[in-house]
mmCIF file with all atom_site columns, C-alpha atoms in Angstrom:
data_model
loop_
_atom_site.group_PDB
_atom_site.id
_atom_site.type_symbol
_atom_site.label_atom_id
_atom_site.label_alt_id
_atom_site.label_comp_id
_atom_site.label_asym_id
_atom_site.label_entity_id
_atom_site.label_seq_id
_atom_site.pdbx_PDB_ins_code
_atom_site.Cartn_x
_atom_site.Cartn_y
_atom_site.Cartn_z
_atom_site.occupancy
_atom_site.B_iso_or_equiv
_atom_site.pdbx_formal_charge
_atom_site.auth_seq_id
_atom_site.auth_comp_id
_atom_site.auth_asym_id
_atom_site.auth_atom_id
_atom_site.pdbx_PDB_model_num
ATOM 1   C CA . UNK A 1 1   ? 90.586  98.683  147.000 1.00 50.00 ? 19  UNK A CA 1
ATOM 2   C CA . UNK A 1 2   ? 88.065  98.479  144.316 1.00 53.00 ? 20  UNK A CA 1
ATOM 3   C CA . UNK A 1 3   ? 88.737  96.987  141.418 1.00 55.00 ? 21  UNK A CA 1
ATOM 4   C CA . UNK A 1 4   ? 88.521  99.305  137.765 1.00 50.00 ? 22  UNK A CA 1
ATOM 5   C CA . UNK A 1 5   ? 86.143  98.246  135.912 1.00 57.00 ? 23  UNK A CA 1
ATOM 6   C CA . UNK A 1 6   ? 86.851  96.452  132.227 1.00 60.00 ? 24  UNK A CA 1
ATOM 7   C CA . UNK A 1 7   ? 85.825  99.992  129.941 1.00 73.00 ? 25  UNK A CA 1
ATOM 8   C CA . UNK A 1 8   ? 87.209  100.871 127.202 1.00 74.00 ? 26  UNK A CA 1
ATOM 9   C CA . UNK A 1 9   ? 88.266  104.231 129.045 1.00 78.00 ? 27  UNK A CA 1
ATOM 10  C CA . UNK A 1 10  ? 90.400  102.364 131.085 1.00 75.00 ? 28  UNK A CA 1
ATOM 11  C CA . UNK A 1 11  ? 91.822  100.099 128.853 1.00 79.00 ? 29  UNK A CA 1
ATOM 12  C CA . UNK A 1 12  ? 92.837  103.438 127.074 1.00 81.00 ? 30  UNK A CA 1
ATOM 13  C CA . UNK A 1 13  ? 94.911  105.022 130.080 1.00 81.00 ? 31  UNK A CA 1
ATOM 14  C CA . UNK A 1 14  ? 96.522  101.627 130.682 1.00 80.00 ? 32  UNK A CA 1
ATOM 15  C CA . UNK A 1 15  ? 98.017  101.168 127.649 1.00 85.00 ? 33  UNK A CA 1
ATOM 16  C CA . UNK A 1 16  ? 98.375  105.579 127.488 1.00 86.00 ? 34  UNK A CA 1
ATOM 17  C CA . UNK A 1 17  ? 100.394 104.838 130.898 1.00 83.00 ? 35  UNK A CA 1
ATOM 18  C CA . UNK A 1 18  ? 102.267 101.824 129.505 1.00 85.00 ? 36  UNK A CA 1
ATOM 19  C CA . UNK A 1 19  ? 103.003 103.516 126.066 1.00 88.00 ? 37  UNK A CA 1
ATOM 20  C CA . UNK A 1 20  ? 104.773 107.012 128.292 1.00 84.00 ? 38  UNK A CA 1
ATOM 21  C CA . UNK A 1 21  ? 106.892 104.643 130.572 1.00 86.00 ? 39  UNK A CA 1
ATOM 22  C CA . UNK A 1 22  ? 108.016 102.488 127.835 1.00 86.00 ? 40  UNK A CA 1
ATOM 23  C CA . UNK A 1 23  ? 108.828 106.080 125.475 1.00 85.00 ? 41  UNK A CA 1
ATOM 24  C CA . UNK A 1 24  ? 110.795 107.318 129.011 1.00 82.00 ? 42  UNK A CA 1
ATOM 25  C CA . UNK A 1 25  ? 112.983 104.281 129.426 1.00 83.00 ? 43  UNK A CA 1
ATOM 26  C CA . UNK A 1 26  ? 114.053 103.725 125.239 1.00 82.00 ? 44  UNK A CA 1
ATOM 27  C CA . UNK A 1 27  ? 114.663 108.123 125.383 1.00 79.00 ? 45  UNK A CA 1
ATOM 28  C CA . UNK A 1 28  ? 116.748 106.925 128.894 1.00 75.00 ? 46  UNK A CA 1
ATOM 29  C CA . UNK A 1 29  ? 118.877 104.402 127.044 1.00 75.00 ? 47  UNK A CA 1
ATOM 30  C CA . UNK A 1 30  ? 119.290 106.239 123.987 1.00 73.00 ? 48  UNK A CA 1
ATOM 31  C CA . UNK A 1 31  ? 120.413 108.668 126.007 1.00 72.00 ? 49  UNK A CA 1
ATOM 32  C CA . UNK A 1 32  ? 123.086 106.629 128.047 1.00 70.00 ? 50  UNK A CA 1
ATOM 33  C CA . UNK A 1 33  ? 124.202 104.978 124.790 1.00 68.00 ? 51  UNK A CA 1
ATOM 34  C CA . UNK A 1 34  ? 124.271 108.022 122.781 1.00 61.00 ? 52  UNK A CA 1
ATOM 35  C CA . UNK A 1 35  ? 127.537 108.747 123.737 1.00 67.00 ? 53  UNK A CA 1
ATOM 36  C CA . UNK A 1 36  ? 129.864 105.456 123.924 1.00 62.00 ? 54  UNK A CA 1
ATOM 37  C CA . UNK A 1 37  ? 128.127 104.908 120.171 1.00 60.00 ? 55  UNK A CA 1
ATOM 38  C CA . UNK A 1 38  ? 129.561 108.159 118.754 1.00 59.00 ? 56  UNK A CA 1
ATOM 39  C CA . UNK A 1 39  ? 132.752 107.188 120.421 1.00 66.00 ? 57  UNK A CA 1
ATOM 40  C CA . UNK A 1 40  ? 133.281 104.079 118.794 1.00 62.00 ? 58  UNK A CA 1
ATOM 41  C CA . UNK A 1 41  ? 131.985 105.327 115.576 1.00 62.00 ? 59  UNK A CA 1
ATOM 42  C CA . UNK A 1 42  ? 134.558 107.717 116.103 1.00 64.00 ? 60  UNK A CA 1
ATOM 43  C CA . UNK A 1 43  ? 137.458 105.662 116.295 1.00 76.00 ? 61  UNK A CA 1
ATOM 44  C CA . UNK A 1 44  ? 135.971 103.496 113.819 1.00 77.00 ? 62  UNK A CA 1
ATOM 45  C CA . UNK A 1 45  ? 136.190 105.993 110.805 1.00 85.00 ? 63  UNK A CA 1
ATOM 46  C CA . UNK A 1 46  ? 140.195 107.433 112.533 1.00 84.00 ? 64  UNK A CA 1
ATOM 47  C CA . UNK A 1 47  ? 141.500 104.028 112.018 1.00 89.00 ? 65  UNK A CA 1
ATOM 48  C CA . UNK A 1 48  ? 139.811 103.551 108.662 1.00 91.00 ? 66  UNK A CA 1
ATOM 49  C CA . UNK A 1 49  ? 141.169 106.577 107.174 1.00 95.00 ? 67  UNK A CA 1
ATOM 50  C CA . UNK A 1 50  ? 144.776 105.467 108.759 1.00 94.00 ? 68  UNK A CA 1
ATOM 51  C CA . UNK A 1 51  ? 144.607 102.838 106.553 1.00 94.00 ? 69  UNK A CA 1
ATOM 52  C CA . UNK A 1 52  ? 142.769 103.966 103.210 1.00 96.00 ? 70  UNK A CA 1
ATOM 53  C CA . UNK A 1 53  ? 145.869 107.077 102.878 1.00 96.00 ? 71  UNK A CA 1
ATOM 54  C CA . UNK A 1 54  ? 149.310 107.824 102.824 1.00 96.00 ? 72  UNK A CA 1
ATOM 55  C CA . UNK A 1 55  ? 151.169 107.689 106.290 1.00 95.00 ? 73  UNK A CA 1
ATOM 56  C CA . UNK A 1 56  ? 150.370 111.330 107.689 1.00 96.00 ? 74  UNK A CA 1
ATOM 57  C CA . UNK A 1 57  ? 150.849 113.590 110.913 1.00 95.00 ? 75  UNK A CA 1
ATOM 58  C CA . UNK A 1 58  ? 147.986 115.996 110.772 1.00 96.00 ? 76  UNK A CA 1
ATOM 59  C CA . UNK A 1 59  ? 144.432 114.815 112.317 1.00 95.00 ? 77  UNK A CA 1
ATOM 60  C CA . UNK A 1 60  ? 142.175 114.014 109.274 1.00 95.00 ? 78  UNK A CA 1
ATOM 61  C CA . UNK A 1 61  ? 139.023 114.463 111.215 1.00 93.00 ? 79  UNK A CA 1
ATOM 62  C CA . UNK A 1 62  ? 139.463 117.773 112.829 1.00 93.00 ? 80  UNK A CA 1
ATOM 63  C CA . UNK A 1 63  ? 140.449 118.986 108.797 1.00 94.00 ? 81  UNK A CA 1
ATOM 64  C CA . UNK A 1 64  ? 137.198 117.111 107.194 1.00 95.00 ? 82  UNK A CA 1
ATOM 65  C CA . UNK A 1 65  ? 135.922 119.729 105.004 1.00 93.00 ? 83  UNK A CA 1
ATOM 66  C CA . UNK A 1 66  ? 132.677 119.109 102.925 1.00 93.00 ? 84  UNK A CA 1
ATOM 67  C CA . UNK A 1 67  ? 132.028 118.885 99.054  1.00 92.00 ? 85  UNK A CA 1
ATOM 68  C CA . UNK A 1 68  ? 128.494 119.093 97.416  1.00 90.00 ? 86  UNK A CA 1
ATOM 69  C CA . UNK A 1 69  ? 127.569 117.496 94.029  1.00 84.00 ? 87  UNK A CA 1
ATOM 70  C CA . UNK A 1 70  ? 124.558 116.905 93.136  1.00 80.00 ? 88  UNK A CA 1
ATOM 71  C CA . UNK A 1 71  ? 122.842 116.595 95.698  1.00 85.00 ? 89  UNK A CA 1
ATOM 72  C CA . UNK A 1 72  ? 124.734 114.912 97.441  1.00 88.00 ? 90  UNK A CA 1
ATOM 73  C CA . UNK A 1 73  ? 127.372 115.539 100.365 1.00 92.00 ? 91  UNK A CA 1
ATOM 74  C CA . UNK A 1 74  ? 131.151 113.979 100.633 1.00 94.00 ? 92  UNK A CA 1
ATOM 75  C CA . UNK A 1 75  ? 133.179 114.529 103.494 1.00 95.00 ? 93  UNK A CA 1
ATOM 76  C CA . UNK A 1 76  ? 136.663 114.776 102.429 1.00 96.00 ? 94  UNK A CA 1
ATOM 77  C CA . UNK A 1 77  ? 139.894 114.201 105.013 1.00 97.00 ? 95  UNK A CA 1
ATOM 78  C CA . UNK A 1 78  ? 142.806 115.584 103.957 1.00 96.00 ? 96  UNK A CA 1
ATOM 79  C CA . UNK A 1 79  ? 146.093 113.824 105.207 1.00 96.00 ? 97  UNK A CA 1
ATOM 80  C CA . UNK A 1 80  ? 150.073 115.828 105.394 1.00 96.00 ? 98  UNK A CA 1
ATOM 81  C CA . UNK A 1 81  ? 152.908 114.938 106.928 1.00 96.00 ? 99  UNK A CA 1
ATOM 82  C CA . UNK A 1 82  ? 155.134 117.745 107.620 1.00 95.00 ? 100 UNK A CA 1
ATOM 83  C CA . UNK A 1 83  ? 153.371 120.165 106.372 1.00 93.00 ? 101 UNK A CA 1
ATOM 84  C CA . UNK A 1 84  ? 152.804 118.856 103.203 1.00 95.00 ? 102 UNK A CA 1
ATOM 85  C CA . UNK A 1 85  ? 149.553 117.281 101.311 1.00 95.00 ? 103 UNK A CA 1
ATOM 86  C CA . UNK A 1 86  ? 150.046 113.357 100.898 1.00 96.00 ? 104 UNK A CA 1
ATOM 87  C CA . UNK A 1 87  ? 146.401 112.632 100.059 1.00 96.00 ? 105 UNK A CA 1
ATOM 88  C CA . UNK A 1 88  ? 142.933 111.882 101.282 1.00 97.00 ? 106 UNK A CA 1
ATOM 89  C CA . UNK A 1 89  ? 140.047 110.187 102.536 1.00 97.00 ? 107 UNK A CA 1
ATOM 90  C CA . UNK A 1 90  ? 136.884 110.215 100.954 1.00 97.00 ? 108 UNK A CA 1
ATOM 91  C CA . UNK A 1 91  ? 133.961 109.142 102.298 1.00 95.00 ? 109 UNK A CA 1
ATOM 92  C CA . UNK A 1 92  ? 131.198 107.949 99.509  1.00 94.00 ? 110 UNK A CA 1
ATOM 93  C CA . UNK A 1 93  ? 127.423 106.671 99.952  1.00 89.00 ? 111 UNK A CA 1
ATOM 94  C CA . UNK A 1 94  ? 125.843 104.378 96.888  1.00 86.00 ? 112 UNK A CA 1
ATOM 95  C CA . UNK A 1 95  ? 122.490 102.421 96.716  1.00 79.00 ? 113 UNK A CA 1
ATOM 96  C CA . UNK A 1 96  ? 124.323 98.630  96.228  1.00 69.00 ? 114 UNK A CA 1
ATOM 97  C CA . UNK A 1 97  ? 121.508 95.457  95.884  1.00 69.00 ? 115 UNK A CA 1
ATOM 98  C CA . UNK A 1 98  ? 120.431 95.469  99.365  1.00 66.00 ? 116 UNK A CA 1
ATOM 99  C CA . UNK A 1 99  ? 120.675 99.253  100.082 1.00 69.00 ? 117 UNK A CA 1
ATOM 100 C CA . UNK A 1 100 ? 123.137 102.050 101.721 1.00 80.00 ? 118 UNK A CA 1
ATOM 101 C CA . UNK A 1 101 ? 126.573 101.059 100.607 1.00 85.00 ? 119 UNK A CA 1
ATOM 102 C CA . UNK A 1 102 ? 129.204 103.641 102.059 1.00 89.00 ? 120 UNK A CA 1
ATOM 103 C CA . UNK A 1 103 ? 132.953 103.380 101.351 1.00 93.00 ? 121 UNK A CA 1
ATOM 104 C CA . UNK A 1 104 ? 135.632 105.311 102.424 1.00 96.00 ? 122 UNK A CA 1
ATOM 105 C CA . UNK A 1 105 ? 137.872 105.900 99.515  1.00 97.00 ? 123 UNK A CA 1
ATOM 106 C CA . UNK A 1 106 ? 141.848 107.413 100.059 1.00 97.00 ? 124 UNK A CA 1
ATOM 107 C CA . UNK A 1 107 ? 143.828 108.724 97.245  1.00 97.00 ? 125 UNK A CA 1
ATOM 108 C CA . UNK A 1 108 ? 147.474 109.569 96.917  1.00 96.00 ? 126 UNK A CA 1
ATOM 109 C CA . UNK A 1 109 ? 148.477 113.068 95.857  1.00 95.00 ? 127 UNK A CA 1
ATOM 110 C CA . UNK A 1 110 ? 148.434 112.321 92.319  1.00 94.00 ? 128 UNK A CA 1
ATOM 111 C CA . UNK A 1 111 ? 144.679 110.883 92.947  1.00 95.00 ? 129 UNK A CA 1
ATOM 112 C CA . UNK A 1 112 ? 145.843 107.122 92.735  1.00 97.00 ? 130 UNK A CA 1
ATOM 113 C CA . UNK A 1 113 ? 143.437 104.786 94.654  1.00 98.00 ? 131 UNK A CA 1
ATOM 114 C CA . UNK A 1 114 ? 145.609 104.339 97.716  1.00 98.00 ? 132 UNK A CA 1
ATOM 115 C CA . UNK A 1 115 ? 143.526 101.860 99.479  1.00 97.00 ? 133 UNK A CA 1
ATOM 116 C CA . UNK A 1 116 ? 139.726 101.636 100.768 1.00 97.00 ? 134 UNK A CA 1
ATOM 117 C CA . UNK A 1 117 ? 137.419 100.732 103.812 1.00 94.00 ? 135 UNK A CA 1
ATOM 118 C CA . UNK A 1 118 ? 133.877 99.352  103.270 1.00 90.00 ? 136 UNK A CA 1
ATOM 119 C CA . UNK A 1 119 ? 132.358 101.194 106.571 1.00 89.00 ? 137 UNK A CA 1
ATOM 120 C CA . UNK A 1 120 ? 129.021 99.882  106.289 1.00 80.00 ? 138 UNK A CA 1
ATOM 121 C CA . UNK A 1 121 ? 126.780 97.976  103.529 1.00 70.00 ? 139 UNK A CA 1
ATOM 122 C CA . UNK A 1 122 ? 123.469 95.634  104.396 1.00 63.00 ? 140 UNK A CA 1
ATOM 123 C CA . UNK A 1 123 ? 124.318 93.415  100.917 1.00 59.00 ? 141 UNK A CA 1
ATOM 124 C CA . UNK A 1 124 ? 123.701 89.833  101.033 1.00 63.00 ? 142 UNK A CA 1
ATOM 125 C CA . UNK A 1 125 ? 125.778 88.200  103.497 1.00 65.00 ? 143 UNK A CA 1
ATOM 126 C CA . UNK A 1 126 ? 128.552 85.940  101.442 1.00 63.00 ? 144 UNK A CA 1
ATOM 127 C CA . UNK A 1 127 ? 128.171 87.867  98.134  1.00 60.00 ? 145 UNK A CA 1
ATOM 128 C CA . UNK A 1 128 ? 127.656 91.715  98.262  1.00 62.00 ? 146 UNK A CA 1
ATOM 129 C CA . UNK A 1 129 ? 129.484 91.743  101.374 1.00 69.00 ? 147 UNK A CA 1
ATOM 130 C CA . UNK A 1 130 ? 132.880 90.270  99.742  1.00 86.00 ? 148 UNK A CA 1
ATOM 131 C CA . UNK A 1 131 ? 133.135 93.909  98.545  1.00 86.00 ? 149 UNK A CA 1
ATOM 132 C CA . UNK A 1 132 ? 135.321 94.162  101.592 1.00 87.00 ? 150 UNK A CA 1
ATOM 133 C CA . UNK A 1 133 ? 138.244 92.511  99.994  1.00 92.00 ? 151 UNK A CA 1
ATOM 134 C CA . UNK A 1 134 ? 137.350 91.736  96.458  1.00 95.00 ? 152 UNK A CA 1
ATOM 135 C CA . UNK A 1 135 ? 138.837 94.965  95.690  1.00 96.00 ? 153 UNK A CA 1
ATOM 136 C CA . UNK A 1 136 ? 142.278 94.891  97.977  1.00 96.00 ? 154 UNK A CA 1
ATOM 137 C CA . UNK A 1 137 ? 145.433 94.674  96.175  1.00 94.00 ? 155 UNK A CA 1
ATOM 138 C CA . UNK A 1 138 ? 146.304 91.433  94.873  1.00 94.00 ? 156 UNK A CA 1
ATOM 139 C CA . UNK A 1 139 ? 142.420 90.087  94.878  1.00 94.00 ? 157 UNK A CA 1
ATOM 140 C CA . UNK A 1 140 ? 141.027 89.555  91.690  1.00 93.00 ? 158 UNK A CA 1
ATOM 141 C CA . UNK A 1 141 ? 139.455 92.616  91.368  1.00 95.00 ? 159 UNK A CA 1
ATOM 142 C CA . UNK A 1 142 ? 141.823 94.931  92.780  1.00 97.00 ? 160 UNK A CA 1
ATOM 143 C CA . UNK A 1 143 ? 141.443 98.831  92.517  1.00 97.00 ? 161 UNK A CA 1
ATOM 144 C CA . UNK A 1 144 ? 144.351 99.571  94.113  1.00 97.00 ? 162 UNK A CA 1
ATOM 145 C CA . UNK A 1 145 ? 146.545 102.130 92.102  1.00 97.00 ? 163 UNK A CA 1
ATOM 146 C CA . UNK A 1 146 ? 144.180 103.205 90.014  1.00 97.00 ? 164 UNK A CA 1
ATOM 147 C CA . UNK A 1 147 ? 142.809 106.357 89.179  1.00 96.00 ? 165 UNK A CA 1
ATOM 148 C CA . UNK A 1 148 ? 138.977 106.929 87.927  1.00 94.00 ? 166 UNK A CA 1
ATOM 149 C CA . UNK A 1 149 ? 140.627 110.393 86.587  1.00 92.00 ? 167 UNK A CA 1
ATOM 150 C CA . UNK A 1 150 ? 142.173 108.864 83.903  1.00 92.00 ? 168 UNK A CA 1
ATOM 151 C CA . UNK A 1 151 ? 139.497 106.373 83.179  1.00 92.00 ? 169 UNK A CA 1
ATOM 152 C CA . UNK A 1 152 ? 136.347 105.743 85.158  1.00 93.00 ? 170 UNK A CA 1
ATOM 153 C CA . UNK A 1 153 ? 135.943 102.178 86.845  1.00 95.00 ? 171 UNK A CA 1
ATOM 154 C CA . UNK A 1 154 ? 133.648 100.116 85.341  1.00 95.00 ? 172 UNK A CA 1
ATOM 155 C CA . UNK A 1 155 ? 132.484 96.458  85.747  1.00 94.00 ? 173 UNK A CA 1
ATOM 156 C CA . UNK A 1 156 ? 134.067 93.565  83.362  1.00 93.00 ? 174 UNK A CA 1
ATOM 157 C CA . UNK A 1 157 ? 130.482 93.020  82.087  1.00 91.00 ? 175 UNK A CA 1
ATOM 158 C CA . UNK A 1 158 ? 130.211 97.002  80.921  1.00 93.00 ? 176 UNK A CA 1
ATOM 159 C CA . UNK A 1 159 ? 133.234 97.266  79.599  1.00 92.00 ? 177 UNK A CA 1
ATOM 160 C CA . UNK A 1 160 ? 135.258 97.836  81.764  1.00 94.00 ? 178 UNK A CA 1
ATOM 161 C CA . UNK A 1 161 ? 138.531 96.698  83.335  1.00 92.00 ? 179 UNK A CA 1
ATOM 162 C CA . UNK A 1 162 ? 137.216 95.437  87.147  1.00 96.00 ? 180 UNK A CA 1
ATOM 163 C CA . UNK A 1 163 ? 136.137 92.083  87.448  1.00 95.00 ? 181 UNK A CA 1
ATOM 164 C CA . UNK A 1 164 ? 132.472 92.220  89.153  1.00 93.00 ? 182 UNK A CA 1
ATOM 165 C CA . UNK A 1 165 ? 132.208 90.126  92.307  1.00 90.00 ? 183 UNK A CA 1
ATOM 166 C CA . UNK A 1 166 ? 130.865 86.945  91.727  1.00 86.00 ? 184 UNK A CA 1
ATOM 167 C CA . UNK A 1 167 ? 127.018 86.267  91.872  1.00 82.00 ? 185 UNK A CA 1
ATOM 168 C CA . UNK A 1 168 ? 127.128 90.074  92.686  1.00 85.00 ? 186 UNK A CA 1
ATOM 169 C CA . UNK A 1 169 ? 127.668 92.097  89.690  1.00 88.00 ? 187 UNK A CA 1
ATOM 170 C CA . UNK A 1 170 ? 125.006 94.975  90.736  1.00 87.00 ? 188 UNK A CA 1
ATOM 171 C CA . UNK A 1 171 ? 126.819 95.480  94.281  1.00 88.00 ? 189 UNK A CA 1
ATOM 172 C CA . UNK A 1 172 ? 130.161 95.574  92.226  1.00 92.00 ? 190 UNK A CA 1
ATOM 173 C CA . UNK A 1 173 ? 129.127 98.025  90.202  1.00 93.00 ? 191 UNK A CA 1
ATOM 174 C CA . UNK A 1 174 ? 127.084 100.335 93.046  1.00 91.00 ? 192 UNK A CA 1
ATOM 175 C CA . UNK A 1 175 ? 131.045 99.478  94.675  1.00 93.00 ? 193 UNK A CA 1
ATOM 176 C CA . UNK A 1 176 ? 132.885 101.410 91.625  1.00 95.00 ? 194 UNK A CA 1
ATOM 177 C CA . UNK A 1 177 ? 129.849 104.293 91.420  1.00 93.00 ? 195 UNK A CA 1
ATOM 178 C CA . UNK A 1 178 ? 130.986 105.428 94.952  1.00 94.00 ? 196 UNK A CA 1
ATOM 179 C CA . UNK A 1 179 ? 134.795 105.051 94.443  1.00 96.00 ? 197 UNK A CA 1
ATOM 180 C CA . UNK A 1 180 ? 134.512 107.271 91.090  1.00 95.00 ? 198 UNK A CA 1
ATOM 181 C CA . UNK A 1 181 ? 132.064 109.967 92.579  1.00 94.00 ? 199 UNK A CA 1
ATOM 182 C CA . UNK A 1 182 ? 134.748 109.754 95.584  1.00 96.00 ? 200 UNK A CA 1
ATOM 183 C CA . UNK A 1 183 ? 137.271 110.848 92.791  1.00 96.00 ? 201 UNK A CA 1
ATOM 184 C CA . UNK A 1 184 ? 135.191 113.332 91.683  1.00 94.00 ? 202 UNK A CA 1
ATOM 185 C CA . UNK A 1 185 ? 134.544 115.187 95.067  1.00 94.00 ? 203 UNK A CA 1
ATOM 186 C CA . UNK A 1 186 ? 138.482 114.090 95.547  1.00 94.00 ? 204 UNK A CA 1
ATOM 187 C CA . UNK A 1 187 ? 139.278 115.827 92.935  1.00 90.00 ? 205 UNK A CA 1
ATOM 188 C CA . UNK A 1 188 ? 136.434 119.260 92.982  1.00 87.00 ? 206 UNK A CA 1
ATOM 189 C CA . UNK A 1 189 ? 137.571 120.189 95.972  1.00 66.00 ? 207 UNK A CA 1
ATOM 190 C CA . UNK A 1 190 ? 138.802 123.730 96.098  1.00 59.00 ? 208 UNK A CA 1
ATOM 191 C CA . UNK A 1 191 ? 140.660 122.783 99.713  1.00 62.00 ? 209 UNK A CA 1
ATOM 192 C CA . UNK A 1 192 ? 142.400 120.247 98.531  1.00 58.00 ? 210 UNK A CA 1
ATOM 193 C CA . UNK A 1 193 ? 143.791 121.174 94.982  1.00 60.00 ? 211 UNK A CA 1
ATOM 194 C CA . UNK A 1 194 ? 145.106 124.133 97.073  1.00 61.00 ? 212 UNK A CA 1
ATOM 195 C CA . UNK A 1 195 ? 146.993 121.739 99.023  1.00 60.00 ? 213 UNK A CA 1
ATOM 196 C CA . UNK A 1 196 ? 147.474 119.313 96.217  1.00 56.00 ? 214 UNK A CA 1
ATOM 197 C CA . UNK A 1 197 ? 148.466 121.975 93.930  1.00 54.00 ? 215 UNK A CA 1
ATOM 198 C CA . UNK A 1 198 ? 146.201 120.231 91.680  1.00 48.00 ? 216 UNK A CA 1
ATOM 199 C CA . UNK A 1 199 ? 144.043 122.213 89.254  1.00 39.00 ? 217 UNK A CA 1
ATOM 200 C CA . UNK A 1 200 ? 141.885 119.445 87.536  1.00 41.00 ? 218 UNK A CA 1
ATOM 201 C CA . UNK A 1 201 ? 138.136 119.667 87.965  1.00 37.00 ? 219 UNK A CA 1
ATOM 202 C CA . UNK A 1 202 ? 135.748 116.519 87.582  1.00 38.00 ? 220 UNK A CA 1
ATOM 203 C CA . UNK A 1 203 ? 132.175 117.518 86.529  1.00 36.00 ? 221 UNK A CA 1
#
């Protein structure tokens, strides 16, 4: 067989050929992973919210209605038992220190901080990323019971009555941003006041 010559030509289709098999094999696994991913991203956010609201009977996920503020998108996921509205899950995006910051944020009826899941953050491993617990009831800078209706959480060193997370006062305070604009969608939302019988508005 002759051999190709060294060209530039040829060089080219090589690494044209290489460049189509490699794009054909990642589209291949995407593909294969695509769905096992959304799976356990599913189940992921079903046992968060099991744990961030009121015990409930209803399926959350299949209720997740939508509320828009400026600019920005919150899925809400409404939680009854028996027919009747015990709270819901709010799910909450920030910019912390190191970037994306989402929380998932459930309230009770009254719109008392029920309890909270950190889904996904890329803070500084050891600091930022405390924010898992640093906020549970009975830490030091618990949220739990609260409610950013009555007065918005703020950070220790604003004013405020949350102690910030130590060494990591600008993902503490990116933390409380998302739980009160949580609130707010919590408590905008047309669908659940309805069910809430609640008629306060946040702005």
């Amino acid at each position: 067989m002759k051999k190709l010559e060294s060209s530039l030509t040829n060089m080219l289709l090589v690494l044209t050929g290489v460049t189509v098999i490699t794009v054909g094999l990642l589209a291949y696994v995407n593909e294969l992973t695509k769905g096992p991913i959304a799976e356990a991203d599913a189940k992921t956010l079903s046992d968060a919210i099991g744990v961030v609201v009121p015990e409930f009977d209803n399926d959350p996920t299949v209720e997740m209605n939508e509320y828009e503020s400026g600019g920005a998108i919150y899925k809400i996921y409404p939680a009854s038992k028996g027919g009747e509205f015990v709270g819901a899950a709010v799910e909450s995006v920030t910019m912390g220190f190191g970037g994306e910051l989402k929380v998932l944020v459930g309230f009770d009826a009254e719109g008392n901080i029920y309890d909270y899941s950190l889904l996904s953050h890329v803070e500084t491993p050891g600091l930022g990323s405390k924010a898992s617990d640093w906020f549970k009831k009975g830490a030091k800078g618990s949220i739990i019971g609260m409610n950013p209706g009555k007065e918005p959480l703020k950070v220790d060193k604003d004013g405020g009555q949350i102690d910030a997370i130590t060494a990591s006062t600008i993902t503490t305070r990116a933390f409380l941003n998302a739980v009160n604009a949580a609130y707010a969608a919590y408590s905008g939302n047309d669908e659940v006041n309805a069910a809430s019988g609640a008629t306060q508005h946040v702005e």
